[in-house]
Coordinates of N, CA and C and ligand atoms in Angstrom, one line a residue:
X1 N 180.4 89.1 133.2 CA 181.5 89.3 133.8 C 181.9 90.6 134.6
X2 N 183.1 90.8 135.5 CA 183.0 92.3 136.6 C 183.1 93.1 135.2
X3 N 182.7 94.3 135.9 CA 183.1 95.4 135.0 C 184.2 96.1 135.6
X4 N 185.0 96.6 134.3 CA 186.1 97.6 134.4 C 186.0 98.6 134.5
X5 N 187.1 99.5 135.5 CA 186.0 100.9 135.6 C 187.5 102.2 135.8
X6 N 187.1 103.4 135.4 CA 188.4 103.7 136.1 C 187.3 105.0 136.8
X7 N 187.8 105.3 138.1 CA 187.2 106.3 138.8 C 188.0 107.1 139.8
X8 N 187.8 108.7 139.2 CA 188.4 109.5 139.7 C 188.5 110.3 141.0
X9 N 189.4 110.4 141.8 CA 188.7 110.7 143.5 C 189.3 111.8 143.4
X10 N 188.2 113.3 143.4 CA 188.9 114.6 143.0 C 189.4 115.3 144.3
X11 N 189.4 114.3 145.8 CA 190.0 114.5 147.2 C 189.0 116.2 147.4
X12 N 190.0 117.2 147.7 CA 189.5 118.1 148.1 C 190.0 119.8 147.3
X13 N 189.8 119.3 145.5 CA 190.1 120.1 145.1 C 189.2 120.5 143.9
X14 N 189.6 121.8 143.4 CA 188.5 122.2 142.5 C 187.3 122.9 143.3
X15 N 187.1 124.3 142.7 CA 185.7 125.2 143.3 C 184.7 124.5 142.1
X16 N 183.5 125.1 142.3 CA 182.3 124.8 141.6 C 182.9 124.9 140.3
X17 N 183.1 126.1 140.2 CA 183.5 126.5 138.6 C 184.3 125.4 137.9
X18 N 185.6 125.3 138.5 CA 186.6 124.8 137.7 C 186.4 123.0 138.2
X19 N 185.4 122.8 138.9 CA 185.1 121.5 138.8 C 184.0 121.0 137.9
X20 N 183.1 122.1 137.7 CA 181.8 121.8 136.4 C 182.5 122.0 134.9
X21 N 183.9 122.8 135.1 CA 184.5 122.7 133.7 C 185.5 121.5 133.4
X22 N 185.7 120.9 134.6 CA 186.5 119.5 134.5 C 185.7 118.3 134.1
X23 N 184.6 118.5 134.6 CA 183.0 117.4 134.7 C 182.9 117.5 133.1
X24 N 182.8 118.6 132.3 CA 181.9 118.7 131.2 C 183.3 118.4 129.9
X25 N 184.6 118.7 130.6 CA 185.8 118.0 129.4 C 185.8 116.7 129.6
X26 N 185.4 116.3 130.7 CA 186.0 114.4 130.7 C 184.8 114.2 129.9
X27 N 183.0 115.0 130.0 CA 181.6 114.3 129.9 C 182.5 114.0 128.0
X28 N 182.5 115.3 127.7 CA 183.0 115.5 125.8 C 183.5 114.8 125.5
X29 N 185.3 114.3 126.3 CA 186.1 113.3 125.5 C 185.8 112.1 125.8
X30 N 184.6 111.7 126.8 CA 184.4 110.4 127.0 C 183.1 109.9 126.0
X31 N 182.4 111.3 125.4 CA 181.4 110.8 125.1 C 181.7 110.5 123.2
X32 N 182.7 110.7 123.2 CA 183.7 110.8 121.9 C 184.3 109.6 121.6
X33 N 184.4 108.9 122.9 CA 185.4 107.5 122.5 C 184.1 106.7 122.6
X34 N 183.9 105.7 121.4 CA 183.3 104.6 121.5 C 183.6 103.4 122.3
X35 N 182.9 102.7 123.3 CA 183.5 101.7 123.8 C 182.0 101.3 124.9
X36 N 182.5 99.6 125.1 CA 181.2 98.7 125.6 C 181.0 99.4 127.0
X37 N 179.5 100.2 127.3 CA 179.3 100.6 128.6 C 178.7 99.4 129.3
X38 N 178.7 98.1 128.5 CA 178.4 97.0 130.1 C 179.5 96.8 130.9
X39 N 180.7 96.4 129.6 CA 181.7 95.7 130.1 C 182.9 97.1 131.2
X40 N 183.0 98.7 130.7 CA 184.1 99.5 131.2 C 183.0 100.6 131.5
X41 N 184.1 101.2 132.5 CA 182.8 102.0 133.4 C 183.6 103.5 134.0
X42 N 183.0 104.6 133.8 CA 183.9 105.3 134.4 C 183.0 106.3 135.6
X43 N 184.0 106.9 136.5 CA 182.7 107.3 137.4 C 184.0 108.5 138.4
X44 N 183.0 109.5 138.8 CA 183.6 110.8 139.3 C 183.4 111.2 140.8
X45 N 184.2 111.7 141.5 CA 184.2 111.9 142.7 C 184.5 112.6 143.0
X46 N 183.5 113.9 142.8 CA 184.0 115.6 143.2 C 183.8 115.6 144.6
X47 N 183.8 116.8 145.3 CA 183.4 117.0 146.7 C 182.1 117.7 146.6
X48 N 181.6 117.0 148.0 CA 180.1 116.8 148.4 C 179.7 118.2 147.4
X49 N 180.2 119.4 147.9 CA 179.7 120.6 147.1 C 179.0 120.7 145.8
X50 N 179.8 120.2 145.1 CA 179.4 120.1 143.4 C 178.6 119.0 142.9
X51 N 178.8 117.8 143.7 CA 177.7 116.8 143.3 C 176.5 116.9 142.3
X52 N 175.2 118.0 143.2 CA 174.4 118.0 142.0 C 174.6 118.4 140.7
X53 N 175.5 119.5 141.0 CA 175.8 120.4 139.6 C 175.8 119.7 138.8
X54 N 177.0 119.4 139.1 CA 177.9 118.1 138.5 C 177.0 117.1 137.7
X55 N 175.9 116.8 138.7 CA 175.4 115.6 138.0 C 174.4 116.2 136.6
X56 N 174.0 117.8 136.7 CA 173.5 117.7 135.9 C 174.5 118.1 134.4
X57 N 176.0 118.0 134.0 CA 176.6 117.9 133.1 C 177.1 116.9 132.7
X58 N 176.8 116.0 133.7 CA 177.9 114.6 133.0 C 177.4 114.1 132.6
X59 N 178.1 113.5 131.1 CA 177.9 112.3 130.5 C 177.1 111.1 131.0
X60 N 175.9 110.8 130.4 CA 175.3 109.4 130.9 C 176.3 108.7 131.1
X61 N 177.5 108.2 130.1 CA 177.9 107.2 130.4 C 179.2 107.3 131.5
X62 N 179.2 108.6 132.4 CA 179.7 108.5 133.4 C 179.4 108.3 135.3
X63 N 179.1 107.6 135.5 CA 179.1 107.4 137.0 C 179.5 108.6 137.9
X64 N 178.4 109.0 139.4 CA 178.7 110.1 140.0 C 178.7 109.3 141.4
X65 N 180.1 109.7 142.2 CA 180.1 109.1 143.6 C 180.6 110.5 144.7
X66 N 180.5 109.9 146.1 CA 180.5 111.2 146.7 C 182.0 110.0 147.4
X67 N 182.9 111.3 148.4 CA 184.0 110.5 148.6 C 184.0 109.9 150.0
X68 N 182.5 110.1 150.8 CA 182.7 110.0 152.1 C 181.0 109.8 152.2
X69 N 180.7 109.1 153.4 CA 179.2 109.4 153.7 C 179.4 109.4 155.5
X70 N 178.4 110.2 156.0 CA 178.3 110.1 157.4 C 178.1 108.8 158.0
X71 N 178.9 108.8 159.2 CA 178.2 107.0 160.1 C 177.1 107.1 160.5
X72 N 176.2 108.3 160.6 CA 174.7 108.4 161.0 C 173.6 108.5 159.9
X73 N 172.7 108.4 160.5 CA 171.8 108.2 158.6 C 171.1 109.8 158.8
X74 N 170.7 110.5 160.1 CA 170.6 111.6 160.3 C 170.8 112.1 161.6
X75 N 170.3 113.2 162.2 CA 170.1 113.9 162.9 C 171.1 114.8 163.3
X76 N 171.4 115.6 164.8 CA 172.5 116.3 165.3 C 173.8 116.1 165.3
X77 N 174.6 116.3 164.0 CA 176.1 116.0 163.6 C 176.1 117.3 163.2
X78 N 176.3 118.2 163.2 CA 176.8 119.3 162.6 C 177.9 119.0 161.7
X79 N 177.8 119.6 160.8 CA 178.6 119.6 159.3 C 178.8 118.1 158.2
X80 N 178.0 117.0 159.1 CA 178.0 115.8 158.3 C 177.0 115.9 157.1
X81 N 177.3 114.7 156.6 CA 176.9 114.9 154.8 C 175.9 113.0 155.2
X82 N 174.9 112.8 155.0 CA 174.6 111.2 155.4 C 174.3 110.6 153.8
X83 N 174.4 109.5 153.8 CA 174.3 108.8 152.7 C 173.0 109.0 152.0
X84 N 171.7 109.2 152.3 CA 170.6 109.8 152.0 C 170.4 111.0 151.4
X85 N 171.2 112.1 151.9 CA 171.7 113.4 150.9 C 172.4 113.2 150.0
X86 N 173.5 112.3 149.7 CA 174.3 112.0 149.0 C 173.3 111.5 147.5
X87 N 172.8 110.2 148.3 CA 171.9 109.6 146.9 C 170.7 111.0 146.8
X88 N 170.4 111.9 147.2 CA 168.8 112.5 147.0 C 169.5 113.6 146.0
X89 N 171.3 113.6 145.9 CA 171.4 114.8 145.1 C 171.9 114.3 143.9
X90 N 172.0 113.3 143.4 CA 172.2 112.3 142.1 C 173.5 111.1 142.1
X91 N 173.9 111.2 143.2 CA 175.6 110.4 143.1 C 174.6 108.7 143.1
X92 N 175.5 107.9 142.9 CA 175.2 106.1 142.8 C 176.4 105.9 143.4
X93 N 177.3 106.2 143.7 CA 178.2 105.6 144.1 C 179.0 106.1 145.5
X94 N 179.7 105.5 146.5 CA 180.3 106.1 147.4 C 181.8 105.8 147.8
X95 N 182.5 106.3 148.1 CA 184.0 105.8 148.0 C 183.9 106.1 149.7
X96 N 184.4 104.6 150.4 CA 184.6 104.4 151.4 C 186.0 104.3 152.2
X97 N 186.3 104.8 153.2 CA 187.5 104.1 154.0 C 189.1 104.5 153.0
X98 N 188.7 105.3 152.0 CA 189.7 105.8 151.6 C 191.3 105.9 153.0
X99 N 192.3 105.9 152.6 CA 193.7 106.2 153.4 C 193.7 107.3 154.2
X100 N 193.1 108.5 153.4 CA 193.1 109.7 154.4 C 192.2 109.9 155.1
X101 N 190.6 109.0 154.8 CA 189.7 109.0 155.6 C 190.5 108.4 157.1
X102 N 191.1 107.4 156.8 CA 191.2 106.5 157.7 C 192.1 107.1 159.0
X103 N 193.3 107.4 158.1 CA 194.6 108.3 158.9 C 194.1 109.6 159.4
X104 N 193.8 110.5 158.8 CA 193.5 111.6 159.2 C 192.3 111.9 160.3
X105 N 191.2 111.0 159.7 CA 190.0 111.1 160.5 C 189.7 109.6 161.2
X106 N 190.3 109.4 161.5 CA 190.5 108.7 162.4 C 189.0 107.2 162.4
X107 N 188.7 106.6 160.8 CA 188.1 105.9 160.5 C 188.8 104.4 160.7
X108 N 187.9 103.7 161.6 CA 188.4 102.3 161.8 C 187.4 101.0 161.0
X109 N 187.7 100.2 161.3 CA 186.6 99.1 160.4 C 185.5 99.3 160.8
X110 N 185.3 99.5 162.3 CA 184.0 99.5 162.9 C 183.3 100.8 162.5
X111 N 183.7 101.5 162.2 CA 182.9 102.9 161.7 C 182.9 102.6 160.2
X112 N 183.7 101.9 159.3 CA 183.8 101.3 158.1 C 182.5 100.9 157.9
X113 N 182.3 99.5 158.8 CA 181.3 98.8 158.2 C 179.9 99.6 158.7
X114 N 179.5 100.6 159.7 CA 178.3 101.5 159.9 C 178.6 102.4 158.4
X115 N 179.3 102.7 157.9 CA 178.9 103.8 156.8 C 178.5 102.5 155.6
X116 N 179.1 101.5 155.6 CA 179.1 100.7 154.3 C 177.5 100.3 154.3
X117 N 177.2 100.0 155.6 CA 175.6 99.3 155.6 C 174.7 100.5 155.2
X118 N 175.3 102.0 155.9 CA 174.1 102.9 155.6 C 174.3 103.6 154.0
X119 N 175.4 103.2 153.0 CA 175.8 103.0 152.0 C 174.7 102.2 151.1
X120 N 175.1 101.3 151.7 CA 174.0 100.0 151.0 C 172.4 100.6 151.4
X121 N 172.3 100.8 152.4 CA 171.0 101.1 152.6 C 170.1 102.1 151.6
X122 N 171.1 102.8 151.1 CA 170.2 104.2 150.7 C 170.9 104.0 148.9
X123 N 171.2 102.4 148.4 CA 171.4 102.3 147.1 C 172.3 103.2 146.3
X124 N 173.8 103.3 147.1 CA 174.8 103.7 146.6 C 175.6 102.5 146.6
X125 N 176.3 102.7 145.6 CA 177.8 101.2 145.6 C 178.6 101.8 146.1
X126 N 179.4 101.3 147.1 CA 180.5 101.4 148.0 C 181.4 101.1 147.1
X127 N 182.2 101.9 147.0 CA 183.9 101.9 146.3 C 184.7 101.5 147.6
X128 N 185.1 100.3 148.1 CA 186.1 100.3 149.2 C 187.5 100.4 149.5
X129 N 188.0 101.1 150.2 CA 189.5 101.3 149.8 C 190.0 100.4 151.0
X130 N 191.4 99.9 150.5 CA 191.9 99.0 151.6 C 193.4 99.3 151.2
X131 N 194.1 98.7 151.8 CA 195.6 98.8 151.8 C 196.6 99.2 152.9
X132 N 198.1 98.5 152.6 CA 199.0 98.7 153.5 C 199.8 100.0 153.7
X133 N 200.4 100.5 154.8 CA 200.8 101.8 154.6 C 202.8 101.0 154.9
X134 N 203.6 102.0 154.7 CA 204.8 101.4 154.4 C 205.5 100.7 155.1
X135 N 205.1 100.9 156.4 CA 205.9 99.8 157.4 C 205.7 98.4 157.1
X136 N 204.0 98.6 156.8 CA 203.3 97.2 157.0 C 204.1 96.2 155.8
X137 N 204.5 97.2 154.4 CA 204.6 96.2 153.3 C 206.5 95.8 153.5
X138 N 207.3 96.6 154.3 CA 208.4 96.9 154.8 C 208.6 95.7 155.6
X139 N 207.7 95.1 156.4 CA 207.6 94.2 157.4 C 206.5 92.9 156.6
X140 N 206.9 92.8 155.2 CA 206.1 91.7 154.3 C 204.5 91.8 154.7
X141 N 203.6 92.7 155.7 CA 202.6 92.3 156.3 C 201.2 92.6 155.5
X142 N 201.5 92.9 154.3 CA 200.7 93.7 153.4 C 199.3 92.5 152.9
X143 N 199.5 91.4 153.0 CA 198.4 90.3 153.0 C 197.4 90.4 154.3
X144 N 198.5 90.1 155.2 CA 197.6 90.2 156.9 C 196.9 91.4 156.7
X145 N 197.3 92.6 156.5 CA 196.8 93.9 156.5 C 195.4 94.0 155.7
X146 N 195.1 93.5 154.7 CA 194.2 93.9 153.1 C 193.2 92.6 154.1
X147 N 193.9 91.3 154.4 CA 192.8 90.4 154.6 C 191.8 90.9 156.1
X148 N 192.7 91.2 157.1 CA 192.1 92.3 158.2 C 190.9 93.5 157.9
X149 N 191.6 93.9 156.8 CA 190.2 95.2 156.6 C 189.5 94.4 155.7
X150 N 189.4 93.2 155.0 CA 188.0 92.8 154.5 C 187.0 92.1 155.5
X151 N 188.1 91.3 155.9 CA 187.3 90.3 156.9 C 186.6 91.1 157.7
X152 N 187.2 92.4 158.7 CA 186.5 93.0 159.9 C 185.0 94.0 159.2
X153 N 185.3 94.1 157.8 CA 184.2 95.5 157.1 C 183.2 94.6 156.0
X154 N 184.2 94.0 155.0 CA 183.2 93.9 153.7 C 182.8 92.1 154.0
X155 N 183.7 91.2 154.6 CA 182.7 89.9 154.8 C 182.3 90.1 155.9
X156 N 181.4 90.8 156.7 CA 180.2 90.6 157.9 C 179.4 90.8 156.9
X157 N 179.0 91.2 155.6 CA 177.6 92.0 154.4 C 177.6 90.1 154.5
X158 N 176.1 89.7 153.9 CA 175.9 89.1 153.6 C 176.2 89.0 152.0
X159 N 176.3 87.8 151.3 CA 176.7 87.7 149.8 C 176.0 88.3 148.9
X160 N 175.0 88.9 149.1 CA 173.8 89.8 147.8 C 174.3 91.0 148.2
X161 N 174.7 91.5 149.4 CA 175.3 92.9 149.3 C 176.6 92.8 148.8
X162 N 177.5 92.0 149.5 CA 178.8 92.1 149.4 C 179.3 92.2 147.5
X163 N 178.3 91.5 146.8 CA 178.3 91.8 145.4 C 177.9 93.0 144.6
X164 N 177.9 94.0 145.6 CA 177.7 95.2 144.9 C 178.7 96.3 145.2
X165 N 179.5 95.7 146.0 CA 180.7 96.4 146.8 C 181.7 96.3 145.1
X166 N 182.6 97.6 144.9 CA 183.8 98.0 144.0 C 184.6 97.9 145.4
X167 N 185.8 96.8 145.5 CA 187.0 96.9 146.1 C 188.0 97.7 145.5
X168 N 188.7 98.6 146.3 CA 189.9 99.3 145.4 C 191.3 99.2 146.8
X169 N 192.2 98.3 146.0 CA 193.6 98.1 146.4 C 194.4 99.2 146.3
X170 N 194.6 100.4 147.4 CA 195.4 101.0 147.2 C 196.5 101.6 148.2
X171 N 197.9 100.4 148.1 CA 198.9 100.5 148.9 C 198.9 102.2 149.1
X172 N 198.9 102.7 150.7 CA 199.2 104.1 151.7 C 200.7 104.6 150.5
X173 N 201.4 103.8 150.7 CA 202.6 104.4 150.2 C 202.9 105.0 148.8
X174 N 201.6 104.3 148.0 CA 201.7 104.9 146.5 C 200.4 105.8 146.5
X175 N 200.1 106.5 147.4 CA 199.1 107.6 147.2 C 199.3 108.9 147.1
X176 N 199.4 109.8 145.8 CA 200.0 110.9 146.1 C 201.6 111.1 146.1
X177 N 202.3 110.1 146.4 CA 203.8 109.7 146.2 C 204.7 109.9 145.1
X178 N 203.9 109.6 144.1 CA 204.3 109.2 142.8 C 205.3 107.6 142.7
X179 N 205.1 107.1 143.9 CA 205.5 105.9 143.6 C 204.4 105.2 143.3
X180 N 204.7 103.9 142.5 CA 203.0 103.3 142.3 C 204.0 102.1 143.0
X181 N 202.9 101.0 142.9 CA 203.6 99.6 142.9 C 203.7 99.1 141.4
X182 N 204.9 98.0 141.4 CA 204.9 97.5 140.4 C 203.9 97.0 139.8
X183 N 203.6 96.2 138.9 CA 202.7 95.5 138.0 C 202.3 94.2 139.0
X184 N 203.9 94.0 139.2 CA 203.7 92.4 139.7 C 203.4 92.7 141.1
X185 N 203.5 93.7 141.9 CA 203.1 93.8 143.3 C 201.9 94.0 143.5
X186 N 201.1 94.9 142.7 CA 199.9 94.8 142.6 C 199.0 93.7 142.1
X187 N 199.5 92.8 141.1 CA 198.8 91.7 141.0 C 198.9 90.8 141.8
X188 N 199.9 90.6 143.0 CA 200.0 90.0 143.3 C 199.0 90.0 144.7
X189 N 198.6 91.0 145.1 CA 197.6 91.4 145.7 C 196.4 91.1 145.7
X190 N 196.0 91.7 144.6 CA 194.9 91.7 143.7 C 194.3 90.0 143.5
X191 N 195.3 89.0 143.3 CA 195.0 87.8 143.5 C 195.0 87.1 144.4
X192 N 195.5 87.9 145.4 CA 195.3 87.3 146.6 C 193.7 88.0 147.6
X193 N 193.2 89.3 147.2 CA 192.1 89.2 147.1 C 191.1 88.4 146.6
X194 N 191.4 88.2 145.0 CA 190.4 87.1 144.7 C 190.3 86.0 145.4
X195 N 191.1 85.5 145.8 CA 191.3 84.1 146.5 C 190.9 84.7 147.7
X196 N 191.0 85.3 148.5 CA 190.1 85.0 149.5 C 188.6 85.1 149.7
X197 N 188.2 86.2 148.8 CA 186.5 86.3 148.3 C 186.2 84.8 147.9
X198 N 187.2 84.3 147.2 CA 186.6 82.9 146.6 C 186.4 82.0 147.9
X199 N 187.6 81.9 148.7 CA 187.5 81.2 149.7 C 186.1 81.7 150.4
X200 N 185.6 82.8 150.9 CA 184.8 83.0 151.8 C 183.0 83.0 150.8
X201 N 183.0 83.2 149.3 CA 181.9 83.1 149.0 C 181.7 82.6 147.4
X202 N 183.0 82.0 147.4 CA 182.7 81.4 145.8 C 183.4 81.6 145.0
X203 N 183.9 80.8 144.1 CA 184.7 81.2 142.8 C 183.5 82.5 142.1
X204 N 182.5 82.1 141.8 CA 182.2 82.8 140.9 C 181.4 84.4 141.1
X205 N 181.4 84.5 143.0 CA 181.4 85.6 143.1 C 182.9 86.6 143.4
X206 N 184.2 85.7 143.6 CA 185.4 86.0 143.2 C 185.6 86.9 142.2
X207 N 185.1 85.5 140.5 CA 185.9 86.0 139.5 C 184.3 87.6 139.2
X208 N 183.6 87.7 139.4 CA 182.5 89.0 139.4 C 183.2 90.2 140.1
X209 N 183.6 89.6 141.2 CA 184.3 91.7 142.4 C 185.1 92.3 141.6
X210 N 184.7 93.4 141.2 CA 185.9 94.5 140.5 C 186.9 95.0 141.3
X211 N 187.9 94.8 140.9 CA 189.3 95.2 142.4 C 189.9 96.3 141.6
X212 N 190.0 97.4 141.9 CA 190.5 98.5 141.4 C 192.1 99.0 142.1
X213 N 192.8 99.5 141.3 CA 194.6 99.7 142.1 C 194.1 101.1 141.9
X214 N 194.4 101.8 143.3 CA 195.2 102.7 143.2 C 196.4 103.3 143.7
X215 N 196.8 104.5 142.9 CA 198.6 104.5 144.1 C 199.3 105.4 142.7
X216 N 199.6 106.5 142.6 CA 200.2 107.1 141.9 C 199.7 106.6 140.0
X217 N 198.6 106.3 139.8 CA 198.3 105.6 138.5 C 198.3 106.7 137.3
X218 N 199.0 106.6 136.4 CA 198.4 107.7 135.6 C 198.7 106.9 134.0
X219 N 198.7 107.9 133.0 CA 198.9 107.0 132.1 C 200.4 106.3 131.5
X220 N 201.5 106.7 132.0 CA 202.7 106.3 131.7 C 202.9 105.1 132.7
X221 N 202.2 104.8 133.8 CA 202.7 103.3 134.2 C 201.5 102.4 134.1
X222 N 200.2 103.3 133.3 CA 198.8 102.3 133.4 C 198.9 101.0 132.6
X223 N 199.5 100.9 131.4 CA 199.5 99.7 130.8 C 200.1 98.6 131.6
X224 N 201.3 98.9 132.2 CA 201.7 97.6 132.8 C 200.3 97.0 134.3
X225 N 199.8 98.1 134.6 CA 199.1 97.6 135.5 C 197.6 97.1 135.0
X226 N 197.4 97.5 133.9 CA 195.8 97.3 133.4 C 196.1 96.0 132.8
X227 N 197.4 95.9 132.4 CA 197.5 94.5 131.6 C 197.3 92.9 132.5
X228 N 197.3 93.4 134.0 CA 197.5 92.3 134.9 C 195.9 91.7 134.9
X229 N 195.9 90.4 135.1 CA 194.7 89.6 135.1 C 193.7 90.1 136.1
X230 N 194.3 90.3 137.5 CA 193.6 90.8 138.7 C 192.9 92.1 138.9
X231 N 193.7 92.9 137.9 CA 193.8 94.3 138.0 C 192.3 94.9 136.9
X232 N 191.2 95.4 137.7 CA 190.2 95.5 136.7 C 189.8 97.2 136.7
X233 N 191.1 98.0 136.7 CA 191.1 99.4 136.4 C 191.5 100.5 137.3
X234 N 191.3 101.3 137.9 CA 191.8 102.0 138.5 C 191.1 103.2 139.4
X235 N 191.7 103.2 140.4 CA 191.1 104.7 141.6 C 192.3 105.6 141.4
X236 N 191.4 106.4 140.6 CA 192.6 107.9 140.4 C 192.8 108.9 141.3
X237 N 193.9 109.8 141.7 CA 194.1 110.7 142.3 C 194.5 111.8 141.4
X238 N 195.4 112.1 141.7 CA 196.3 113.3 140.8 C 195.7 113.3 139.2
X239 N 195.3 112.3 138.7 CA 195.8 112.2 137.3 C 194.4 112.3 136.8
X240 N 193.2 112.4 137.9 CA 191.7 112.4 137.6 C 191.5 113.9 137.4
X241 N 192.6 114.9 137.7 CA 192.3 116.5 137.8 C 192.3 116.8 136.4
X242 N 192.8 115.9 135.7 CA 193.5 116.5 134.2 C 192.5 115.6 133.0
X243 N 191.4 116.4 132.4 CA 190.7 115.6 131.7 C 191.2 114.9 130.5
X244 N 192.4 115.2 129.9 CA 193.0 114.4 128.9 C 193.7 112.6 129.5
X245 N 194.4 113.1 130.7 CA 195.2 112.1 131.3 C 193.7 110.8 132.0
X246 N 192.6 111.7 132.5 CA 191.9 110.7 133.0 C 191.2 110.1 131.7
X247 N 190.7 110.6 130.9 CA 190.0 109.6 129.5 C 190.8 108.8 129.3
X248 N 192.5 109.0 129.2 CA 193.3 108.2 128.5 C 193.4 106.9 129.3
X249 N 193.3 107.4 130.7 CA 193.5 106.0 131.5 C 192.3 105.1 131.0
X250 N 191.0 105.7 130.8 CA 190.1 104.4 130.2 C 190.3 103.8 128.7
X251 N 190.6 104.8 127.8 CA 191.4 104.3 126.6 C 192.1 102.9 127.0
X252 N 193.3 103.4 127.9 CA 194.3 102.6 128.2 C 193.9 101.1 128.8
X253 N 192.8 101.3 129.4 CA 192.1 99.9 130.5 C 191.2 99.1 129.1
X254 N 190.8 99.9 128.1 CA 189.7 99.3 127.2 C 190.8 98.6 126.3
X255 N 192.1 99.3 126.1 CA 192.9 98.6 125.1 C 193.6 97.1 125.8
X256 N 193.3 97.3 127.0 CA 194.5 96.4 127.8 C 193.8 94.9 128.4
X257 N 192.5 95.3 127.7 CA 191.2 94.0 128.7 C 190.8 93.4 127.4
Ligands
LIG1 C1 193.7 108.3 145.5 O1 194.3 109.0 146.6 O2 192.8 107.4 146.0 C2 194.7 107.9 144.6 C3 194.9 107.0 144.3 O3 195.8 109.1 144.3 P1 196.8 109.3 143.3 O4 196.7 108.7 142.4 O5 197.0 110.8 143.2 O6 198.0 108.7 144.1

């Protein structure tokens, strides 16, 4: 059965010392909490600069992710960081296609497919973000938007590689805004995502695909979201910067599944 996950995206927050402190606090709290780690997982995604050092203090129950990888494998791309580099410093996951990357850095489906392939080639598990912006939601285009984001990137993979991907549905209007999708709105899209995966790769693959929700998820609204049948956990921004809230979200996920 698919894994249920709480993943934290720290974005461009913390310096090395405060990042280490946060990782240690989260680790301590996670180690004190007994849960089935075959069924549930936790991932942190610090800035590139912290990944190696955090890997040395992180609980073995917590996975380590980058927030991005370069679209090239190596070479003269000043300032870029490749999937291979990320893997070599201890990360096992990479967030791809976050809406901030799509909107501020112009990452389109073509670029994201290249990044996805490099991520998989380097044995990193992709956490692939999709989701509509507010105007698209207001025009009831959310289904078409997520379908094309999936069709043009994830469905270009063969089934063996597709099965390695974690999907994160993040309505852009809910990210960092304090506005959360209602549990019903989120469930509706998650069920739709699972349906199009089933249409493409079959019901068994769809049943085993982890689909996270992201967008202002925090302990006060998580029960409603995590109790939905097609929501397999969360990609968490703001609340991942507070160790108590972040680990509390894992506890709520376990309690609701
Ligand atoms: C995110 O950036 O992936 C996110 C979900 O942020 P927040 O939880 O702060 O809305």
